[in-house]
PDB file of C-alpha atoms in Angstrom:
ATOM      1  CA  UNK N   1      26.432  13.330  92.801  1.00 83.00           C
ATOM      2  CA  UNK N   2      23.481  14.224  94.379  1.00 83.00           C
ATOM      3  CA  UNK N   3      21.501  12.023  92.792  1.00 88.00           C
ATOM      4  CA  UNK N   4      23.992   8.952  93.280  1.00 86.00           C
ATOM      5  CA  UNK N   5      23.115   9.923  96.632  1.00 87.00           C
ATOM      6  CA  UNK N   6      19.778   9.972  96.469  1.00 87.00           C
ATOM      7  CA  UNK N   7      20.121   6.692  95.042  1.00 87.00           C
ATOM      8  CA  UNK N   8      22.724   5.378  97.820  1.00 87.00           C
ATOM      9  CA  UNK N   9      19.641   6.223 100.466  1.00 87.00           C
ATOM     10  CA  UNK N  10      17.259   4.785  98.220  1.00 89.00           C
ATOM     11  CA  UNK N  11      19.887   1.131  98.994  1.00 85.00           C
ATOM     12  CA  UNK N  12      19.377   1.388 101.959  1.00 85.00           C
ATOM     13  CA  UNK N  13      16.061   1.951 102.697  1.00 88.00           C
ATOM     14  CA  UNK N  14      15.945  -1.014 101.889  1.00 85.00           C
ATOM     15  CA  UNK N  15      18.223  -3.523 102.477  1.00 85.00           C
ATOM     16  CA  UNK N  16      17.326  -6.339 104.776  1.00 83.00           C
ATOM     17  CA  UNK N  17      19.323  -6.212 107.445  1.00 82.00           C
ATOM     18  CA  UNK N  18      18.736  -9.015 108.596  1.00 83.00           C
ATOM     19  CA  UNK N  19      20.209 -11.797 106.507  1.00 80.00           C
ATOM     20  CA  UNK N  20      23.648 -11.733 105.821  1.00 77.00           C
ATOM     21  CA  UNK N  21      23.534 -12.479 102.007  1.00 80.00           C
ATOM     22  CA  UNK N  22      24.588 -10.195  99.098  1.00 81.00           C
ATOM     23  CA  UNK N  23      21.375  -7.843  97.952  1.00 84.00           C
ATOM     24  CA  UNK N  24      20.903  -6.106  94.733  1.00 86.00           C
ATOM     25  CA  UNK N  25      22.683  -8.775  92.177  1.00 82.00           C
ATOM     26  CA  UNK N  26      23.668  -7.900  89.276  1.00 84.00           C
ATOM     27  CA  UNK N  27      25.196  -9.953  87.419  1.00 82.00           C
ATOM     28  CA  UNK N  28      26.556  -9.704  83.426  1.00 79.00           C
ATOM     29  CA  UNK N  29      27.591 -12.639  81.946  1.00 73.00           C
ATOM     30  CA  UNK N  30      26.696 -11.596  77.796  1.00 70.00           C
ATOM     31  CA  UNK N  31      30.394 -12.173  77.001  1.00 67.00           C
ATOM     32  CA  UNK N  32      32.467 -15.175  77.081  1.00 67.00           C
ATOM     33  CA  UNK N  33      35.270 -13.475  79.193  1.00 66.00           C
ATOM     34  CA  UNK N  34      34.215 -11.271  81.110  1.00 66.00           C
ATOM     35  CA  UNK N  35      32.215 -12.306  83.937  1.00 72.00           C
ATOM     36  CA  UNK N  36      31.239  -8.878  86.103  1.00 78.00           C
ATOM     37  CA  UNK N  37      29.424  -9.387  89.387  1.00 84.00           C
ATOM     38  CA  UNK N  38      27.979  -6.995  91.217  1.00 87.00           C
ATOM     39  CA  UNK N  39      26.008  -6.828  95.203  1.00 87.00           C
ATOM     40  CA  UNK N  40      25.971  -5.292  98.033  1.00 89.00           C
ATOM     41  CA  UNK N  41      26.141  -6.614 101.990  1.00 88.00           C
ATOM     42  CA  UNK N  42      25.968  -4.272 104.477  1.00 85.00           C
ATOM     43  CA  UNK N  43      29.977  -3.556 104.310  1.00 88.00           C
ATOM     44  CA  UNK N  44      30.124  -2.404 101.369  1.00 89.00           C
ATOM     45  CA  UNK N  45      26.547  -0.822 102.173  1.00 91.00           C
ATOM     46  CA  UNK N  46      28.223   1.207 103.942  1.00 92.00           C
ATOM     47  CA  UNK N  47      31.620   2.414 102.137  1.00 93.00           C
ATOM     48  CA  UNK N  48      28.899   3.788  99.473  1.00 92.00           C
ATOM     49  CA  UNK N  49      27.176   6.056 101.337  1.00 93.00           C
ATOM     50  CA  UNK N  50      30.473   7.513 103.019  1.00 94.00           C
ATOM     51  CA  UNK N  51      31.455   6.794  99.310  1.00 93.00           C
ATOM     52  CA  UNK N  52      28.012   9.236  97.649  1.00 93.00           C
ATOM     53  CA  UNK N  53      28.270  11.880 100.510  1.00 94.00           C
ATOM     54  CA  UNK N  54      31.294  13.019 100.783  1.00 93.00           C
ATOM     55  CA  UNK N  55      31.829  13.713  96.976  1.00 92.00           C
ATOM     56  CA  UNK N  56      29.164  16.122  97.242  1.00 91.00           C
ATOM     57  CA  UNK N  57      30.702  17.595 100.303  1.00 91.00           C
ATOM     58  CA  UNK N  58      34.342  17.571  98.787  1.00 87.00           C
ATOM     59  CA  UNK N  59      32.088  19.172  95.345  1.00 85.00           C
ATOM     60  CA  UNK N  60      31.361  21.988  97.439  1.00 85.00           C
ATOM     61  CA  UNK N  61      34.060  22.234  99.710  1.00 85.00           C
ATOM     62  CA  UNK N  62      36.235  23.574  95.954  1.00 78.00           C
ATOM     63  CA  UNK N  63      33.247  25.899  95.383  1.00 69.00           C
ATOM     64  CA  UNK N  64      35.637  28.406  95.493  1.00 70.00           C
ATOM     65  CA  UNK N  65      38.311  27.346  93.400  1.00 67.00           C
ATOM     66  CA  UNK N  66      36.392  25.807  91.037  1.00 66.00           C
ATOM     67  CA  UNK N  67      34.603  28.549  89.854  1.00 64.00           C
ATOM     68  CA  UNK N  68      38.084  30.821  89.682  1.00 62.00           C
ATOM     69  CA  UNK N  69      39.546  28.272  87.263  1.00 58.00           C
ATOM     70  CA  UNK N  70      39.034  28.474  83.124  1.00 59.00           C
ATOM     71  CA  UNK N  71      35.704  26.515  82.385  1.00 54.00           C
ATOM     72  CA  UNK N  72      37.374  24.328  80.288  1.00 62.00           C
ATOM     73  CA  UNK N  73      39.295  22.701  83.645  1.00 75.00           C
ATOM     74  CA  UNK N  74      35.871  23.599  85.699  1.00 79.00           C
ATOM     75  CA  UNK N  75      34.432  21.174  83.645  1.00 82.00           C
ATOM     76  CA  UNK N  76      37.509  18.146  83.905  1.00 83.00           C
ATOM     77  CA  UNK N  77      37.575  18.308  87.518  1.00 83.00           C
ATOM     78  CA  UNK N  78      34.099  17.408  87.492  1.00 86.00           C
ATOM     79  CA  UNK N  79      33.943  14.858  85.173  1.00 88.00           C
ATOM     80  CA  UNK N  80      36.887  13.890  87.492  1.00 88.00           C
ATOM     81  CA  UNK N  81      34.769  13.214  90.726  1.00 90.00           C
ATOM     82  CA  UNK N  82      32.371  11.498  88.976  1.00 91.00           C
ATOM     83  CA  UNK N  83      34.230   9.395  87.748  1.00 93.00           C
ATOM     84  CA  UNK N  84      36.460   9.123  90.686  1.00 93.00           C
ATOM     85  CA  UNK N  85      33.205   7.851  92.362  1.00 93.00           C
ATOM     86  CA  UNK N  86      31.947   5.596  90.190  1.00 92.00           C
ATOM     87  CA  UNK N  87      35.396   3.306  90.595  1.00 94.00           C
ATOM     88  CA  UNK N  88      35.104   3.303  93.772  1.00 93.00           C
ATOM     89  CA  UNK N  89      31.766   2.625  94.583  1.00 93.00           C
ATOM     90  CA  UNK N  90      32.097   0.094  91.777  1.00 91.00           C
ATOM     91  CA  UNK N  91      35.505  -1.166  93.473  1.00 92.00           C
ATOM     92  CA  UNK N  92      32.857  -1.426  96.669  1.00 92.00           C
ATOM     93  CA  UNK N  93      30.266  -3.419  95.482  1.00 91.00           C
ATOM     94  CA  UNK N  94      32.293  -5.874  92.885  1.00 91.00           C
ATOM     95  CA  UNK N  95      31.593  -9.676  94.034  1.00 88.00           C
ATOM     96  CA  UNK N  96      34.607 -10.847  91.840  1.00 87.00           C
ATOM     97  CA  UNK N  97      38.524 -10.275  93.567  1.00 88.00           C
ATOM     98  CA  UNK N  98      40.352  -9.635  90.115  1.00 88.00           C
ATOM     99  CA  UNK N  99      37.573  -6.897  89.031  1.00 89.00           C
ATOM    100  CA  UNK N 100      37.409  -5.551  92.765  1.00 90.00           C
ATOM    101  CA  UNK N 101      41.347  -4.661  92.310  1.00 92.00           C
ATOM    102  CA  UNK N 102      40.423  -3.685  88.918  1.00 90.00           C
ATOM    103  CA  UNK N 103      38.283  -1.236  89.746  1.00 92.00           C
ATOM    104  CA  UNK N 104      41.104  -0.219  92.386  1.00 90.00           C
ATOM    105  CA  UNK N 105      44.374   0.488  90.653  1.00 91.00           C
ATOM    106  CA  UNK N 106      41.904   2.134  87.720  1.00 92.00           C
ATOM    107  CA  UNK N 107      41.842   4.963  89.835  1.00 91.00           C
ATOM    108  CA  UNK N 108      45.011   5.318  90.080  1.00 90.00           C
ATOM    109  CA  UNK N 109      45.319   7.455  86.356  1.00 90.00           C
ATOM    110  CA  UNK N 110      43.090  10.154  87.483  1.00 91.00           C
ATOM    111  CA  UNK N 111      43.989  10.440  90.801  1.00 89.00           C
ATOM    112  CA  UNK N 112      47.479  10.684  88.586  1.00 89.00           C
ATOM    113  CA  UNK N 113      46.760  13.763  86.631  1.00 88.00           C
ATOM    114  CA  UNK N 114      43.860  15.195  89.140  1.00 86.00           C
ATOM    115  CA  UNK N 115      47.144  15.758  90.466  1.00 85.00           C
ATOM    116  CA  UNK N 116      49.147  17.106  87.631  1.00 85.00           C
ATOM    117  CA  UNK N 117      46.337  19.676  86.827  1.00 82.00           C
ATOM    118  CA  UNK N 118      44.881  20.697  90.307  1.00 79.00           C
ATOM    119  CA  UNK N 119      47.731  20.314  92.815  1.00 77.00           C
ATOM    120  CA  UNK N 120      50.219  23.202  94.225  1.00 76.00           C
ATOM    121  CA  UNK N 121      53.474  23.789  94.486  1.00 77.00           C
ATOM    122  CA  UNK N 122      56.095  23.965  91.911  1.00 83.00           C
ATOM    123  CA  UNK N 123      56.137  19.955  93.304  1.00 85.00           C
ATOM    124  CA  UNK N 124      53.089  18.566  91.747  1.00 84.00           C
ATOM    125  CA  UNK N 125      54.748  16.223  89.744  1.00 88.00           C
ATOM    126  CA  UNK N 126      56.895  14.446  92.437  1.00 89.00           C
ATOM    127  CA  UNK N 127      54.019  14.644  94.485  1.00 89.00           C
ATOM    128  CA  UNK N 128      51.432  12.713  91.789  1.00 89.00           C
ATOM    129  CA  UNK N 129      54.305  10.369  90.896  1.00 90.00           C
ATOM    130  CA  UNK N 130      55.425   8.835  94.645  1.00 91.00           C
ATOM    131  CA  UNK N 131      51.335   8.525  95.108  1.00 89.00           C
ATOM    132  CA  UNK N 132      51.246   5.895  92.417  1.00 87.00           C
ATOM    133  CA  UNK N 133      54.619   4.528  93.072  1.00 90.00           C
ATOM    134  CA  UNK N 134      53.586   4.115  96.303  1.00 91.00           C
ATOM    135  CA  UNK N 135      49.712   3.271  95.568  1.00 90.00           C
ATOM    136  CA  UNK N 136      50.787   0.866  93.487  1.00 86.00           C
ATOM    137  CA  UNK N 137      53.829  -0.430  94.875  1.00 90.00           C
ATOM    138  CA  UNK N 138      51.513  -1.445  98.245  1.00 89.00           C
ATOM    139  CA  UNK N 139      48.937  -3.630  95.341  1.00 91.00           C
ATOM    140  CA  UNK N 140      50.874  -5.541  94.075  1.00 92.00           C
ATOM    141  CA  UNK N 141      51.246  -8.186  97.142  1.00 93.00           C
ATOM    142  CA  UNK N 142      47.067  -7.836  97.463  1.00 92.00           C
ATOM    143  CA  UNK N 143      47.319  -8.969  93.649  1.00 92.00           C
ATOM    144  CA  UNK N 144      49.576 -11.913  94.477  1.00 94.00           C
ATOM    145  CA  UNK N 145      48.056 -13.206  96.708  1.00 92.00           C
ATOM    146  CA  UNK N 146      44.752 -12.701  94.704  1.00 90.00           C
ATOM    147  CA  UNK N 147      46.378 -15.087  91.759  1.00 91.00           C
ATOM    148  CA  UNK N 148      47.433 -18.126  94.397  1.00 91.00           C
ATOM    149  CA  UNK N 149      43.749 -17.503  95.551  1.00 88.00           C
ATOM    150  CA  UNK N 150      43.006 -18.631  91.868  1.00 87.00           C
ATOM    151  CA  UNK N 151      45.505 -20.910  92.199  1.00 89.00           C
ATOM    152  CA  UNK N 152      44.992 -23.069  95.316  1.00 86.00           C
ATOM    153  CA  UNK N 153      41.148 -22.827  94.483  1.00 85.00           C
ATOM    154  CA  UNK N 154      40.657 -21.411  91.096  1.00 82.00           C
ATOM    155  CA  UNK N 155      38.505 -18.901  91.103  1.00 80.00           C
ATOM    156  CA  UNK N 156      38.286 -15.046  92.212  1.00 82.00           C
ATOM    157  CA  UNK N 157      34.958 -15.236  93.222  1.00 81.00           C
ATOM    158  CA  UNK N 158      33.416 -14.180  96.594  1.00 80.00           C
ATOM    159  CA  UNK N 159      30.863 -17.404  97.177  1.00 78.00           C
ATOM    160  CA  UNK N 160      33.120 -19.701  95.981  1.00 80.00           C
ATOM    161  CA  UNK N 161      36.571 -18.780  98.322  1.00 81.00           C
ATOM    162  CA  UNK N 162      33.948 -17.988 101.316  1.00 79.00           C
ATOM    163  CA  UNK N 163      32.333 -22.021 100.964  1.00 79.00           C
ATOM    164  CA  UNK N 164      35.953 -23.440 100.418  1.00 78.00           C
ATOM    165  CA  UNK N 165      37.262 -25.576 103.847  1.00 72.00           C
ATOM    166  CA  UNK N 166      41.065 -24.780 104.310  1.00 66.00           C
TER     167      UNK N 166
END
């Protein structure tokens, strides 16, 4: 988590705020089915910084709870938090609406399991289920909006959508 924070700080120092273009763009087009486009703009930069800053704080704030748990739960907790951080960063830097939605929703099953395992009290399952249900039902209109944009524009790429005149 600290390594991710150091990398995000390096990206922040190298970021050119005088342009509105996406920076640090990476395109993965080696497969015919998937086209992954990642990049950082001035808004997503601060979300990445916030995520990489809060993750070590979250790990340190749970230090006494983590140390008191079993070794198996400790490993699962640390791996889960790092996977959550990775998925959040990928959601923030994705340059495609479908890719953003996939990363946004991929956090839900992992959080459901974490609430079940590390939640407190007898209503852990109910809390995890309601969190999953409300978050999923709240994001279904976003999926419908993304599909509507795709039907009008023919693409879900941020660059193509921003160049369309209404």
